Amino acid sequence: MSIFENSERTNLNEIGEFGLINHLTQSVVLTQPSSIKGIGDDAAVLDFTNKKTLISTDLLLENVHFDLRYVPLKHLGYKAIQVNLSDIYAMNGIASQVTISIGLSSKFPLEAVEEIYEGALLACQNYNVDLIGGDTSTSTQGLVISVTSIGYAETDAIAYRSSAKEGDLICVSGDLGGAYVGLQLLEREKQIYLENPNIQPDLEGKDYIIERQLKPEARKDIVELLAAMDVKPHAMIDVSDGLASEILHICKASNVGCKLYEEKIPIDPMTYETAREFGLDPTVCALSGGEDYELLFTVAQSDYDKLKNNMEISIIGHITEAAEGCTMVSKSGNVHEIKAQGWNAFS
Amino acid sequence: MSIFENSERTNLNEIGEFGLINHLTQSVVLTQPSSIKGIGDDAAVLDFTNKKTLISTDLLLENVHFDLRYVPLKHLGYKAIQVNLSDIYAMNGIASQVTISIGLSSKFPLEAVEEIYEGALLACQNYNVDLIGGDTSTSTQGLVISVTSIGYAETDAIAYRSSAKEGDLICVSGDLGGAYVGLQLLEREKQIYLENPNIQPDLEGKDYIIERQLKPEARKDIVELLAAMDVKPHAMIDVSDGLASEILHICKASNVGCKLYEEKIPIDPMTYETAREFGLDPTVCALSGGEDYELLFTVAQSDYDKLKNNMEISIIGHITEAAEGCTMVSKSGNVHEIKAQGWNAFS
């Protein structure tokens, strides 16, 4: 289970920082018309003439955001990019470039870094973005990954958190809670493994929720779908900390309230069943679990007909005036105030 | 000497991630015309219509890039920004925005994070750039800082590393080696302190080189000066790893050689004397020391008259054809091949 069991090992000390950068970036090709100059100078040069530029950045730290005991390095590289691209899509923009900085102990062999990079490059390829820069360094402790995404949008297309309007429909892509339940499963298997390394992990039939945790996919397709349907989302955010936390961000920024319907929240059957196995309420997993990287957005009621039959989009409630507060109507018909219990990076 | 001796302590767990972000960013004001939307959404929105966008990123890790035993946190925040802005200036561009991500142990009190942020914001203010985003997280081990700088330039103004031409004059701003010698001094005092905490650091009269190490200033003024003198640098790079490493980057990227003159390399008298006290060759400190964050650039010979009397710029050699190699003529007239012995992040 350890990455250090790898039989091929090239010591990072031997090749040095510049050697490592050259080695890792030799296969990087620029494909975006907006990428004028990528890796290899003091800064990258981009051309966003007539478009607005979008920038987002994330920091991923070992034992805080990921556990190398069950996260394969290639998946980690892939996820690091996805998580950050998700923020560009959440502006209703198109991601076009990323930078990735990696800090890692010199106990890591070159092959381990290559795997992280391979995953990152695969994500870039799948999402049609260029890797244009970054930084590599030794780290005296854990693995550190910092990603910055760059994208663009027409001024009128940008969907801020603050643009939700009273009467808007609240929509979410895909399904929720899966990444969190997948994490519970991985944590359980880790404990079993730590207690008895001879027992193999039992993840049989749980592929979907494991993948939701280890290999999330940012919803570029939703941005493209909305454009194709000529639907302009009013407010939009990505679901990284759980539905509750995100809808509260939109309501606060837009100075509105909301009413969600529990029965409308999309939860995959495997998420539902596995949550139950763990004694967890599936709705709570969707509201507070986080890491789903779906898009939560509001649209005008007049867009209802365009969206109502789309399998990828669920209409889960509507925006109210601020005085009505942020509430959810439970399956039994009770009205609850929505509270953020999302992941707190300092707890 | 410890940041944990601070008498006022607000526990980070108490205020949470969003609380921390709100607290730290409440005083952030956007001043750049290109900053449309800063902190507070999924991504920042920038407008670089008719200009090229420049992006650079750096990762700073505790005990690799800085030692909290002698780096005050406010200086650390200031330096983190400077180091990264320097890369934008090294493209002959104007820096306009930064993002800063901080990973820190929850053992740090809020006041410690505030100090880092205060230094970062001071750097932003002094260099007229907007803080537009970032990320904060707990770190299970050391302090992690990741900065991304964004800037712009007219297409024709951008100075790549690859544009040096045979016959160009090689110029460097300010003076070199000071940051490295300052570091030796701080390391010596740290050792003395560790052996006997009752002995106060003796840094009397060494302000300049200590400041070169702890509080470097990126050379925005040189970019502005060259523009005002109507001098277009052909190739440019900032001196982060030492003069030798940087001139070799330019020569390799431009497929040219160079001849430097040891006697022309600008070294401050305090750097010179202190290097001697440590038994170090001041020229070696300039060539291989690093962290000076001066600008190294090449210009056409026809610009000689414009530059020759400028106190901030030294002409230290010229670009040759590639076949002549990269050499330095010593004070005694010997010709040496220039080798990169710059700082290796993995050694």
mmCIF file of C-alpha atoms in Angstrom, chain B residues 94-334:
data_model
loop_
_atom_site.group_PDB
_atom_site.id
_atom_site.type_symbol
_atom_site.label_atom_id
_atom_site.label_comp_id
_atom_site.label_asym_id
_atom_site.label_seq_id
_atom_site.Cartn_x
_atom_site.Cartn_y
_atom_site.Cartn_z
ATOM 1 C CA ILE B 94 3.758 45.376 -14.746
ATOM 2 C CA ALA B 95 2.416 43.292 -11.875
ATOM 3 C CA SER B 96 -1.214 44.047 -11.074
ATOM 4 C CA GLN B 97 -2.641 41.235 -8.893
ATOM 5 C CA VAL B 98 -1.553 38.461 -6.531
ATOM 6 C CA THR B 99 -3.171 35.502 -4.799
ATOM 7 C CA ILE B 100 -1.745 34.132 -1.557
ATOM 8 C CA SER B 101 -2.466 30.700 -0.086
ATOM 9 C CA ILE B 102 -1.336 29.891 3.441
ATOM 10 C CA GLY B 103 -1.229 26.469 5.090
ATOM 11 C CA LEU B 104 -0.488 26.641 8.771
ATOM 12 C CA SER B 105 -0.674 24.558 11.877
ATOM 13 C CA SER B 106 -3.582 25.362 14.156
ATOM 14 C CA LYS B 107 -0.947 25.881 16.859
ATOM 15 C CA PHE B 108 -0.369 29.269 15.211
ATOM 16 C CA PRO B 109 -2.523 31.922 16.830
ATOM 17 C CA LEU B 110 -4.617 34.208 14.652
ATOM 18 C CA GLU B 111 -2.211 37.039 15.423
ATOM 19 C CA ALA B 112 0.608 35.136 13.682
ATOM 20 C CA VAL B 113 -1.397 34.727 10.471
ATOM 21 C CA GLU B 114 -2.367 38.380 10.673
ATOM 22 C CA GLU B 115 1.304 39.326 10.698
ATOM 23 C CA ILE B 116 2.040 37.302 7.554
ATOM 24 C CA TYR B 117 -0.964 38.879 5.892
ATOM 25 C CA GLU B 118 0.019 42.341 7.057
ATOM 26 C CA GLY B 119 3.413 41.975 5.418
ATOM 27 C CA ALA B 120 1.840 40.640 2.229
ATOM 28 C CA LEU B 121 -0.628 43.523 2.084
ATOM 29 C CA LEU B 122 2.137 46.043 2.700
ATOM 30 C CA ALA B 123 4.038 44.603 -0.263
ATOM 31 C CA CYS B 124 0.873 44.836 -2.368
ATOM 32 C CA GLN B 125 0.378 48.439 -1.345
ATOM 33 C CA ASN B 126 3.985 49.441 -1.994
ATOM 34 C CA TYR B 127 3.967 47.814 -5.432
ATOM 35 C CA ASN B 128 0.460 48.849 -6.399
ATOM 36 C CA VAL B 129 -0.959 45.354 -6.844
ATOM 37 C CA ASP B 130 -4.323 43.976 -5.704
ATOM 38 C CA LEU B 131 -4.732 40.888 -3.556
ATOM 39 C CA ILE B 132 -7.517 39.057 -5.382
ATOM 40 C CA GLY B 133 -7.708 35.590 -3.879
ATOM 41 C CA GLY B 134 -6.045 32.664 -2.191
ATOM 42 C CA ASP B 135 -6.699 29.760 0.065
ATOM 43 C CA THR B 136 -6.137 29.070 3.750
ATOM 44 C CA SER B 137 -5.870 25.691 5.373
ATOM 45 C CA THR B 138 -4.513 23.963 8.374
ATOM 46 C CA SER B 139 -1.181 22.202 7.861
ATOM 47 C CA THR B 140 -0.212 19.188 9.913
ATOM 48 C CA GLN B 141 3.407 20.211 9.840
ATOM 49 C CA GLY B 142 5.193 23.338 8.707
ATOM 50 C CA LEU B 143 4.062 26.673 7.376
ATOM 51 C CA VAL B 144 3.318 26.690 3.633
ATOM 52 C CA ILE B 145 2.911 29.829 1.503
ATOM 53 C CA SER B 146 2.001 29.757 -2.178
ATOM 54 C CA VAL B 147 1.819 32.983 -4.180
ATOM 55 C CA THR B 148 0.653 33.521 -7.753
ATOM 56 C CA SER B 149 1.321 36.869 -9.439
ATOM 57 C CA ILE B 150 -0.551 38.234 -12.394
ATOM 58 C CA GLY B 151 0.567 41.126 -14.555
ATOM 59 C CA TYR B 152 0.383 42.499 -18.041
ATOM 60 C CA ALA B 153 2.520 43.919 -20.825
ATOM 61 C CA GLU B 154 2.239 45.117 -24.377
ATOM 62 C CA THR B 155 3.206 42.285 -26.721
ATOM 63 C CA ASP B 156 6.288 44.127 -27.983
ATOM 64 C CA ALA B 157 7.502 44.978 -24.503
ATOM 65 C CA ILE B 158 7.776 41.405 -23.186
ATOM 66 C CA ALA B 159 11.387 40.349 -22.552
ATOM 67 C CA TYR B 160 11.797 36.580 -22.799
ATOM 68 C CA ARG B 161 14.919 34.738 -21.711
ATOM 69 C CA SER B 162 15.397 33.627 -25.274
ATOM 70 C CA SER B 163 15.861 37.019 -26.930
ATOM 71 C CA ALA B 164 19.524 37.819 -26.186
ATOM 72 C CA LYS B 165 21.511 38.697 -29.346
ATOM 73 C CA GLU B 166 25.208 38.461 -30.083
ATOM 74 C CA GLY B 167 26.857 41.747 -29.223
ATOM 75 C CA ASP B 168 24.240 42.697 -26.603
ATOM 76 C CA LEU B 169 25.469 44.343 -23.435
ATOM 77 C CA ILE B 170 24.757 42.364 -20.249
ATOM 78 C CA CYS B 171 23.375 44.540 -17.462
ATOM 79 C CA VAL B 172 22.355 43.948 -13.873
ATOM 80 C CA SER B 173 20.469 46.201 -11.476
ATOM 81 C CA GLY B 174 21.569 47.065 -7.923
ATOM 82 C CA ASP B 175 24.215 44.865 -6.330
ATOM 83 C CA LEU B 176 24.669 41.138 -5.837
ATOM 84 C CA GLY B 177 25.604 38.661 -3.103
ATOM 85 C CA GLY B 178 24.128 40.677 -0.226
ATOM 86 C CA ALA B 179 21.163 38.404 0.454
ATOM 87 C CA TYR B 180 23.424 35.362 0.662
ATOM 88 C CA VAL B 181 25.917 36.989 3.011
ATOM 89 C CA GLY B 182 23.016 38.280 5.108
ATOM 90 C CA LEU B 183 21.789 34.704 5.398
ATOM 91 C CA GLN B 184 25.216 33.530 6.621
ATOM 92 C CA LEU B 185 25.078 36.178 9.311
ATOM 93 C CA LEU B 186 21.583 35.146 10.440
ATOM 94 C CA GLU B 187 22.575 31.475 10.451
ATOM 95 C CA ARG B 188 25.626 32.247 12.597
ATOM 96 C CA GLU B 189 23.579 34.213 15.112
ATOM 97 C CA LYS B 190 20.989 31.428 15.200
ATOM 98 C CA GLN B 191 23.696 28.912 16.120
ATOM 99 C CA ILE B 192 25.025 31.177 18.844
ATOM 100 C CA TYR B 193 21.515 31.693 20.167
ATOM 101 C CA LEU B 194 20.784 27.954 20.134
ATOM 102 C CA GLU B 195 23.951 27.287 22.115
ATOM 103 C CA ASN B 196 23.306 30.087 24.589
ATOM 104 C CA PRO B 197 19.909 31.800 24.525
ATOM 105 C CA ASN B 198 21.209 34.543 26.812
ATOM 106 C CA ILE B 199 23.491 35.977 24.140
ATOM 107 C CA GLN B 200 21.724 38.648 22.098
ATOM 108 C CA PRO B 201 22.224 38.595 18.309
ATOM 109 C CA ASP B 202 25.051 40.850 17.166
ATOM 110 C CA LEU B 203 23.861 42.351 13.906
ATOM 111 C CA GLU B 204 25.172 45.842 14.646
ATOM 112 C CA GLY B 205 25.906 47.831 11.497
ATOM 113 C CA LYS B 206 24.814 44.997 9.196
ATOM 114 C CA ASP B 207 21.360 46.405 8.416
ATOM 115 C CA TYR B 208 21.815 46.507 4.669
ATOM 116 C CA ILE B 209 22.672 42.847 4.097
ATOM 117 C CA ILE B 210 20.180 41.642 6.722
ATOM 118 C CA GLU B 211 17.531 43.609 4.879
ATOM 119 C CA ARG B 212 18.655 42.165 1.545
ATOM 120 C CA GLN B 213 17.885 38.716 2.978
ATOM 121 C CA LEU B 214 14.771 39.424 5.038
ATOM 122 C CA LYS B 215 13.072 42.168 3.072
ATOM 123 C CA PRO B 216 14.085 42.122 -0.606
ATOM 124 C CA GLU B 217 12.497 44.626 -2.964
ATOM 125 C CA ALA B 218 11.533 43.513 -6.471
ATOM 126 C CA ARG B 219 12.846 45.915 -9.122
ATOM 127 C CA LYS B 220 9.662 47.396 -10.478
ATOM 128 C CA ASP B 221 11.581 50.693 -10.622
ATOM 129 C CA ILE B 222 14.006 49.239 -13.182
ATOM 130 C CA VAL B 223 11.158 48.217 -15.488
ATOM 131 C CA GLU B 224 9.780 51.753 -15.223
ATOM 132 C CA LEU B 225 13.237 53.300 -15.651
ATOM 133 C CA LEU B 226 13.955 51.336 -18.838
ATOM 134 C CA ALA B 227 10.568 52.339 -20.249
ATOM 135 C CA ALA B 228 11.233 55.992 -19.382
ATOM 136 C CA MET B 229 14.661 55.829 -21.076
ATOM 137 C CA ASP B 230 13.076 54.095 -24.071
ATOM 138 C CA VAL B 231 15.373 51.084 -23.625
ATOM 139 C CA LYS B 232 13.809 47.739 -24.596
ATOM 140 C CA PRO B 233 15.662 44.891 -22.860
ATOM 141 C CA HIS B 234 16.197 42.004 -25.291
ATOM 142 C CA ALA B 235 16.370 39.170 -22.731
ATOM 143 C CA MET B 236 15.631 39.486 -19.027
ATOM 144 C CA ILE B 237 15.537 37.278 -15.913
ATOM 145 C CA ASP B 238 15.509 37.954 -12.194
ATOM 146 C CA VAL B 239 18.457 36.901 -10.040
ATOM 147 C CA SER B 240 16.932 34.394 -7.646
ATOM 148 C CA ASP B 241 19.512 31.578 -7.864
ATOM 149 C CA GLY B 242 22.714 33.610 -8.375
ATOM 150 C CA LEU B 243 24.193 35.441 -11.351
ATOM 151 C CA ALA B 244 25.885 32.331 -12.802
ATOM 152 C CA SER B 245 22.717 30.256 -12.938
ATOM 153 C CA GLU B 246 20.696 33.124 -14.430
ATOM 154 C CA ILE B 247 23.123 34.143 -17.185
ATOM 155 C CA LEU B 248 23.368 30.467 -18.173
ATOM 156 C CA HIS B 249 19.551 30.335 -18.425
ATOM 157 C CA ILE B 250 19.606 33.322 -20.795
ATOM 158 C CA CYS B 251 22.489 31.930 -22.876
ATOM 159 C CA LYS B 252 20.905 28.491 -23.167
ATOM 160 C CA ALA B 253 17.456 29.845 -24.050
ATOM 161 C CA SER B 254 18.928 32.331 -26.547
ATOM 162 C CA ASN B 255 21.525 29.920 -27.951
ATOM 163 C CA VAL B 256 24.382 32.378 -27.373
ATOM 164 C CA GLY B 257 27.515 32.621 -25.231
ATOM 165 C CA CYS B 258 28.617 35.382 -22.872
ATOM 166 C CA LYS B 259 31.668 37.065 -21.442
ATOM 167 C CA LEU B 260 31.360 38.601 -17.971
ATOM 168 C CA TYR B 261 34.019 40.726 -16.241
ATOM 169 C CA GLU B 262 34.514 40.002 -12.560
ATOM 170 C CA GLU B 263 35.584 43.574 -11.825
ATOM 171 C CA LYS B 264 32.297 44.890 -13.203
ATOM 172 C CA ILE B 265 30.058 42.771 -10.955
ATOM 173 C CA PRO B 266 28.409 45.175 -8.496
ATOM 174 C CA ILE B 267 29.049 44.172 -4.880
ATOM 175 C CA ASP B 268 28.202 46.440 -1.960
ATOM 176 C CA PRO B 269 31.127 47.181 0.411
ATOM 177 C CA MET B 270 29.241 45.680 3.370
ATOM 178 C CA THR B 271 28.618 42.488 1.382
ATOM 179 C CA TYR B 272 32.290 42.427 0.426
ATOM 180 C CA GLU B 273 33.633 42.904 3.955
ATOM 181 C CA THR B 274 31.206 40.503 5.605
ATOM 182 C CA ALA B 275 31.880 37.815 3.008
ATOM 183 C CA ARG B 276 35.584 38.189 3.826
ATOM 184 C CA GLU B 277 34.846 37.863 7.554
ATOM 185 C CA PHE B 278 33.206 34.523 6.776
ATOM 186 C CA GLY B 279 36.144 33.465 4.618
ATOM 187 C CA LEU B 280 33.951 33.611 1.507
ATOM 188 C CA ASP B 281 34.922 34.968 -1.919
ATOM 189 C CA PRO B 282 32.541 37.921 -2.547
ATOM 190 C CA THR B 283 32.435 37.150 -6.282
ATOM 191 C CA VAL B 284 31.346 33.576 -5.569
ATOM 192 C CA CYS B 285 28.589 34.974 -3.319
ATOM 193 C CA ALA B 286 27.376 37.110 -6.243
ATOM 194 C CA LEU B 287 27.640 34.256 -8.757
ATOM 195 C CA SER B 288 26.104 31.487 -6.692
ATOM 196 C CA GLY B 289 24.459 33.056 -3.656
ATOM 197 C CA GLY B 290 20.996 33.835 -4.909
ATOM 198 C CA GLU B 291 17.938 35.619 -3.516
ATOM 199 C CA ASP B 292 19.115 39.068 -4.636
ATOM 200 C CA TYR B 293 16.014 39.576 -6.822
ATOM 201 C CA GLU B 294 17.848 42.033 -9.058
ATOM 202 C CA LEU B 295 17.152 42.095 -12.794
ATOM 203 C CA LEU B 296 19.694 40.685 -15.243
ATOM 204 C CA PHE B 297 19.090 41.775 -18.825
ATOM 205 C CA THR B 298 20.680 42.333 -22.187
ATOM 206 C CA VAL B 299 20.347 45.449 -24.356
ATOM 207 C CA ALA B 300 21.555 46.532 -27.791
ATOM 208 C CA GLN B 301 24.999 48.192 -27.814
ATOM 209 C CA SER B 302 23.339 51.285 -29.185
ATOM 210 C CA ASP B 303 21.708 51.767 -25.768
ATOM 211 C CA TYR B 304 25.104 52.138 -24.086
ATOM 212 C CA ASP B 305 24.952 55.928 -23.796
ATOM 213 C CA LYS B 306 21.548 55.807 -22.144
ATOM 214 C CA LEU B 307 22.727 53.372 -19.462
ATOM 215 C CA LYS B 308 26.382 54.141 -18.843
ATOM 216 C CA ASN B 309 25.872 56.771 -16.134
ATOM 217 C CA ASN B 310 22.954 55.175 -14.359
ATOM 218 C CA MET B 311 23.854 54.358 -10.751
ATOM 219 C CA GLU B 312 21.243 51.589 -10.548
ATOM 220 C CA ILE B 313 22.514 49.623 -13.537
ATOM 221 C CA SER B 314 25.912 47.984 -14.074
ATOM 222 C CA ILE B 315 27.142 46.769 -17.444
ATOM 223 C CA ILE B 316 28.977 43.560 -16.593
ATOM 224 C CA GLY B 317 29.781 41.952 -19.956
ATOM 225 C CA HIS B 318 28.435 41.126 -23.369
ATOM 226 C CA ILE B 319 26.750 38.372 -25.329
ATOM 227 C CA THR B 320 28.968 36.342 -27.672
ATOM 228 C CA GLU B 321 28.265 33.651 -30.214
ATOM 229 C CA ALA B 322 27.389 30.274 -28.699
ATOM 230 C CA ALA B 323 30.681 28.652 -29.743
ATOM 231 C CA GLU B 324 32.648 30.944 -27.422
ATOM 232 C CA GLY B 325 30.878 29.467 -24.398
ATOM 233 C CA CYS B 326 29.958 31.228 -21.192
ATOM 234 C CA THR B 327 32.989 32.728 -19.520
ATOM 235 C CA MET B 328 34.081 35.226 -16.896
ATOM 236 C CA VAL B 329 37.318 37.223 -17.040
ATOM 237 C CA SER B 330 38.693 37.388 -13.499
ATOM 238 C CA LYS B 331 40.292 40.466 -11.950
ATOM 239 C CA SER B 332 43.670 38.879 -12.637
ATOM 240 C CA GLY B 333 42.792 38.444 -16.301
ATOM 241 C CA ASN B 334 42.186 34.685 -16.319
#
